[in-house]
XYZ file of N, CA and C in Angstrom:
396
model
N -1.354 -14.765 10.164
C -2.503 -14.224 10.161
C -2.237 -12.447 10.661
N -2.987 -11.854 9.974
C -2.622 -10.633 9.759
C -3.891 -10.105 10.105
N -4.122 -9.130 11.655
C -5.508 -8.351 11.921
C -4.969 -7.303 12.905
N -5.973 -6.841 12.602
C -6.435 -5.290 13.314
C -7.593 -5.971 14.153
N -7.953 -4.068 14.687
C -8.672 -4.012 15.509
C -9.820 -2.271 14.877
N -10.718 -2.550 14.764
C -11.109 -1.425 14.292
C -12.653 -1.163 15.492
N -12.806 0.496 15.949
C -13.600 0.604 16.646
C -13.987 2.180 17.185
N -15.359 2.418 17.057
C -15.868 3.851 16.978
C -14.846 4.529 18.494
N -14.791 5.108 18.452
C -13.852 6.177 19.503
C -15.131 7.102 20.374
N -14.369 8.176 20.865
C -15.733 9.287 20.812
C -15.293 10.116 20.133
N -14.870 10.522 19.114
C -13.981 11.366 17.776
C -13.971 10.827 16.621
N -14.636 9.553 16.939
C -14.068 9.347 15.291
C -14.339 7.514 15.132
N -13.394 6.845 14.537
C -12.796 5.442 14.338
C -11.516 5.675 14.687
N -10.585 3.887 14.812
C -9.512 3.800 15.415
C -9.025 2.579 14.980
N -8.546 2.408 13.839
C -7.605 0.897 13.865
C -6.861 0.916 14.259
N -6.233 -0.569 14.786
C -5.136 -0.964 15.760
C -4.803 -1.741 15.891
N -3.394 -2.071 15.620
C -2.662 -3.590 15.896
C -2.227 -4.259 16.730
N -1.826 -4.825 16.848
C -1.635 -5.578 17.947
C 0.174 -5.079 18.950
N 0.742 -4.583 17.960
C 2.156 -4.142 18.432
C 1.929 -2.438 18.795
N 0.545 -2.224 19.163
C 0.084 -0.686 19.561
C -0.023 0.673 18.071
N 0.059 -0.165 16.980
C 0.161 1.401 16.256
C -1.318 1.720 15.680
N -1.359 3.037 15.600
C -2.959 3.579 15.545
C -3.098 3.810 14.369
N -4.339 3.921 13.967
C -4.520 5.017 12.572
C -5.922 5.914 12.743
N -6.615 6.978 12.687
C -7.500 7.637 12.936
C -8.362 7.846 11.086
N -9.861 7.070 11.547
C -10.060 7.511 10.220
C -11.546 7.685 9.930
N -12.156 8.035 9.402
C -13.528 8.710 9.337
C -14.161 8.502 7.678
N -15.143 9.513 7.544
C -15.870 9.472 6.343
C -14.755 10.600 5.711
N -14.906 11.394 5.648
C -13.350 12.616 4.846
C -13.735 13.670 5.224
N -14.613 14.033 6.311
C -14.745 15.562 6.425
C -14.334 15.324 7.944
N -13.358 14.732 8.643
C -12.680 15.005 9.839
C -11.186 15.047 9.776
N -10.826 16.035 9.551
C -9.507 16.344 9.493
C -8.184 15.578 10.929
N -7.208 15.160 9.962
C -6.038 14.003 10.491
C -6.509 12.849 10.413
N -7.734 12.981 9.883
C -8.201 11.241 9.612
C -8.107 10.206 7.850
N -7.690 9.233 7.620
C -8.118 8.462 6.601
C -8.709 8.086 5.935
N -9.792 8.471 5.365
C -10.903 7.823 4.831
C -10.516 6.248 4.649
N -11.484 5.008 5.164
C -10.998 3.539 4.447
C -10.703 3.097 3.164
N -11.076 4.022 2.151
C -10.631 3.786 0.402
C -9.449 4.587 0.202
N -8.872 5.517 1.216
C -7.375 6.038 1.410
C -6.469 5.071 2.407
N -6.825 4.698 2.719
C -6.629 3.566 4.102
C -5.623 1.976 2.512
N -7.183 1.877 2.272
C -6.674 0.826 1.320
C -5.301 1.236 0.481
N -5.478 2.338 -0.736
C -4.995 3.005 -1.427
C -3.861 2.949 -0.707
N -3.482 3.189 0.846
C -2.159 3.493 1.690
C -1.611 2.020 1.537
N -2.723 1.150 1.862
C -1.933 -0.171 1.488
C -1.203 -0.779 0.438
N -1.270 -0.051 -0.360
C -0.795 -1.184 -2.162
C 0.049 -0.883 -2.276
N 0.506 1.154 -1.639
C 1.584 1.555 -1.774
C 2.612 0.844 -0.664
N 2.526 1.482 0.455
C 3.313 1.067 1.431
C 3.599 -0.515 0.856
N 2.612 -1.843 0.665
C 3.299 -3.275 0.713
C 3.993 -3.145 -0.833
N 4.015 -2.489 -1.220
C 5.114 -2.341 -2.428
C 6.467 -1.482 -2.667
N 6.056 -0.261 -1.397
C 7.449 0.753 -1.293
C 8.175 -0.545 -0.411
N 7.465 -0.802 0.755
C 8.116 -1.280 2.126
C 8.713 -2.776 1.322
N 9.039 -2.967 0.356
C 9.530 -4.360 -0.368
C 10.425 -4.441 -1.236
N 10.279 -3.317 -1.969
C 10.916 -2.327 -3.598
C 12.518 -1.954 -2.479
N 12.293 -1.350 -1.738
C 13.352 -0.275 -1.014
C 14.695 -1.518 -0.799
N 14.159 -2.237 0.005
C 15.575 -3.363 0.412
C 16.026 -4.158 -0.376
N 14.611 -4.533 -1.218
C 15.173 -5.680 -2.700
C 16.283 -4.831 -2.912
N 16.106 -3.519 -3.537
C 16.810 -2.339 -4.402
C 17.812 -2.295 -3.986
N 18.027 -1.752 -1.835
C 19.433 -1.768 -1.280
C 20.244 -2.498 -1.687
N 19.156 -4.209 -1.254
C 20.450 -5.168 -1.214
C 21.208 -5.650 -2.189
N 20.772 -5.261 -3.664
C 21.316 -5.355 -4.764
C 22.484 -4.540 -5.304
N 22.846 -3.424 -3.951
C 23.772 -2.197 -4.204
C 23.347 -1.391 -4.574
N 22.074 -0.975 -5.347
C 21.507 0.303 -5.623
C 20.270 0.680 -4.598
N 20.664 1.493 -3.904
C 19.923 2.317 -2.630
C 19.782 3.896 -3.308
N 18.603 3.966 -3.584
C 18.074 5.054 -4.726
C 18.122 5.911 -3.321
N 18.378 7.287 -4.130
C 18.509 8.340 -3.402
C 17.018 8.715 -2.974
N 16.248 8.674 -3.782
C 13.829 8.815 -3.673
C 13.588 7.827 -4.106
N 12.150 7.368 -3.138
C 11.962 7.101 -3.594
C 9.976 6.817 -2.482
N 9.419 6.993 -3.799
C 8.320 7.404 -3.552
C 7.026 7.332 -4.539
N 5.949 7.256 -3.542
C 5.067 6.353 -4.896
C 3.419 7.646 -3.977
N 2.700 8.146 -5.549
C 1.608 7.906 -5.247
C 0.443 6.733 -5.926
N -0.716 6.886 -5.028
C -1.739 5.522 -5.322
C -2.939 5.830 -5.652
N -3.364 5.935 -6.552
C -5.100 6.613 -6.499
C -6.083 5.342 -7.652
N -7.043 5.736 -7.311
C -8.320 5.235 -8.257
C -9.872 5.926 -7.581
N -10.374 6.080 -8.891
C -11.404 6.693 -9.047
C -12.388 5.297 -8.584
N -13.566 6.040 -7.408
C -14.467 4.888 -7.848
C -15.457 5.246 -9.689
N -16.226 4.330 -10.076
C -16.721 3.637 -11.086
C -17.920 3.514 -10.696
N -18.458 3.205 -9.585
C -19.469 3.155 -8.955
C -20.107 3.813 -7.263
N -20.916 3.886 -7.027
C -20.488 4.723 -5.921
C -19.702 3.529 -4.723
N -20.038 2.689 -5.117
C -19.771 1.706 -4.236
C -18.348 0.955 -4.351
N -17.555 0.840 -5.835
C -16.619 0.341 -6.086
C -15.797 0.984 -6.736
N -14.429 0.426 -6.271
C -13.288 1.816 -6.753
C -12.995 1.078 -8.256
N -12.302 1.998 -9.578
C -12.020 1.082 -10.598
C -10.203 0.937 -10.129
N -9.741 0.913 -11.457
C -8.889 0.280 -11.502
C -7.454 1.700 -10.143
N -6.335 0.666 -10.192
C -6.119 1.498 -9.026
C -4.276 1.761 -9.167
N -3.938 2.826 -9.665
C -2.917 2.697 -10.636
C -1.816 3.664 -9.274
N -0.657 3.056 -9.516
C 0.314 3.198 -8.250
C 1.577 3.699 -8.915
N 2.285 5.117 -9.306
C 2.982 5.786 -9.996
C 4.507 6.456 -8.869
N 5.092 5.432 -9.100
C 6.235 5.709 -8.545
C 6.993 7.356 -8.879
N 7.727 7.716 -8.127
C 8.742 8.683 -7.909
C 10.257 8.159 -7.376
N 11.279 8.442 -8.438
C 12.526 8.054 -7.883
C 13.498 8.418 -8.565
N 14.607 9.152 -7.454
C 15.667 9.392 -7.538
C 17.233 8.401 -8.022
N 17.730 8.067 -8.613
C 18.625 7.244 -8.647
C 20.179 7.581 -8.628
N 20.835 6.918 -7.764
C 22.223 7.929 -7.644
C 22.679 8.147 -8.252
N 23.230 9.408 -8.641
C 24.089 8.862 -9.564
C 25.551 8.325 -9.558
N 26.006 8.381 -10.720
C 27.163 7.119 -11.447
C 26.972 6.785 -11.424
N 25.676 5.447 -11.350
C 24.940 4.421 -11.042
C 24.149 3.348 -12.466
N 24.396 3.145 -12.854
C 24.124 2.737 -14.755
C 23.256 2.057 -14.421
N 23.711 1.560 -13.332
C 22.845 -0.134 -12.977
C 21.355 0.187 -12.229
N 21.575 0.955 -11.979
C 20.312 1.167 -10.664
C 18.974 1.473 -11.804
N 18.381 2.186 -12.649
C 17.759 1.767 -12.598
C 16.900 0.859 -13.124
N 17.041 0.265 -14.005
C 17.231 -1.481 -14.485
C 16.790 -2.326 -13.534
N 17.619 -1.949 -12.424
C 17.441 -3.039 -10.803
C 16.052 -2.374 -10.440
N 16.099 -1.557 -10.195
C 15.110 -1.030 -9.516
C 13.654 -1.290 -10.259
N 13.220 -1.510 -12.021
C 12.494 -1.242 -12.052
C 12.595 -2.814 -12.957
N 12.951 -3.895 -12.445
C 13.169 -5.458 -12.419
C 12.859 -5.683 -10.936
N 13.238 -4.965 -10.152
C 12.812 -5.218 -8.378
C 10.950 -4.891 -8.718
N 10.922 -3.633 -9.147
C 9.383 -3.038 -8.145
C 8.031 -4.002 -9.336
N 8.449 -4.705 -10.997
C 7.348 -5.649 -11.125
C 7.147 -6.585 -10.879
N 8.736 -7.422 -10.454
C 8.669 -8.427 -9.554
C 8.033 -8.969 -8.256
N 7.954 -7.399 -7.572
C 7.452 -7.157 -6.545
C 5.481 -7.058 -6.678
N 5.270 -6.468 -7.846
C 3.777 -6.221 -7.712
C 2.746 -7.088 -8.697
N 4.221 -8.691 -9.369
C 3.855 -9.712 -10.168
C 3.461 -10.681 -8.835
N 3.994 -10.496 -7.925
C 5.034 -11.687 -7.042
C 4.671 -11.995 -5.939
N 5.090 -10.048 -4.999
C 5.704 -10.364 -3.742
C 4.543 -9.317 -2.600
N 4.216 -8.519 -3.486
C 3.122 -7.609 -2.574
C 1.626 -8.321 -2.283
N 1.511 -8.628 -1.331
C -0.221 -9.961 -0.502
C -0.875 -8.880 -0.887
N -0.959 -7.312 -0.897
C -2.050 -6.572 -0.946
C -2.485 -6.244 -2.631
N -1.204 -5.923 -3.727
C -2.014 -5.858 -4.588
C -2.542 -7.192 -4.774
N -1.944 -7.861 -4.839
C -2.179 -9.594 -5.318
C -3.811 -9.727 -5.038
N -3.586 -9.824 -3.614
C -5.064 -9.630 -3.383
C -6.069 -9.281 -3.810
N -5.760 -8.136 -4.361
C -6.591 -7.176 -4.921
C -7.225 -7.638 -6.182
N -6.310 -8.405 -6.817
C -6.331 -8.620 -7.928
C -6.483 -9.704 -8.397
N -6.700 -10.543 -7.287
C -7.229 -11.868 -7.314
C -8.423 -12.127 -7.070
N -9.118 -11.157 -6.290
C -10.431 -10.523 -5.695
C -10.237 -11.941 -4.381
N -9.716 -11.289 -3.327
C -9.927 -11.885 -1.788
C -11.344 -12.118 -1.721
N -11.913 -13.372 -0.914
C -13.316 -12.975 -0.501
C -12.861 -12.711 0.986
N -14.592 -11.285 0.895
C -14.393 -10.365 2.256
C -15.822 -11.779 2.904
N -15.490 -12.212 4.013
C -16.618 -13.173 4.889
C -16.680 -11.746 6.341
N -17.410 -11.796 6.568
C -18.623 -10.717 7.829
C -19.236 -12.513 8.250
N -18.898 -11.493 10.010
C -19.471 -13.256 11.220
C -20.199 -11.899 11.923
N -21.106 -11.604 12.203
C -22.187 -11.007 13.079
C -22.220 -12.061 13.537
N -22.264 -10.902 15.594
C -22.297 -12.018 16.854
C -23.707 -13.303 16.442
N -24.691 -13.912 17.386
C -25.510 -15.017 17.927
C -26.342 -13.383 18.266
């Protein structure tokens, strides 16, 4: 099970995991803080990239550069439209199969392995529990 704690602090909001990592959050006006929508996009990108990179490297094709931009526009005030993941890749010189392997792995990760993307596409239910 995945779990984070999110709370208001004296200078904004913070999300923490059990391993001690923290991410500052805000409404978009605060310096050094992510908005919740930006964190959702980061989760999509992070889930994909942390899966694609080792799988590509395990197949003997370590990419020189692997990055991505993840973007979405609001189609309603409280609803995002499609999320677009755009990879930025620099292939190793002298490795003619690297592009083919990268593309196959990236497609497979998106279709079968990225929990975040798959959950968004399937429409995971969100349950809110309020105190008694």
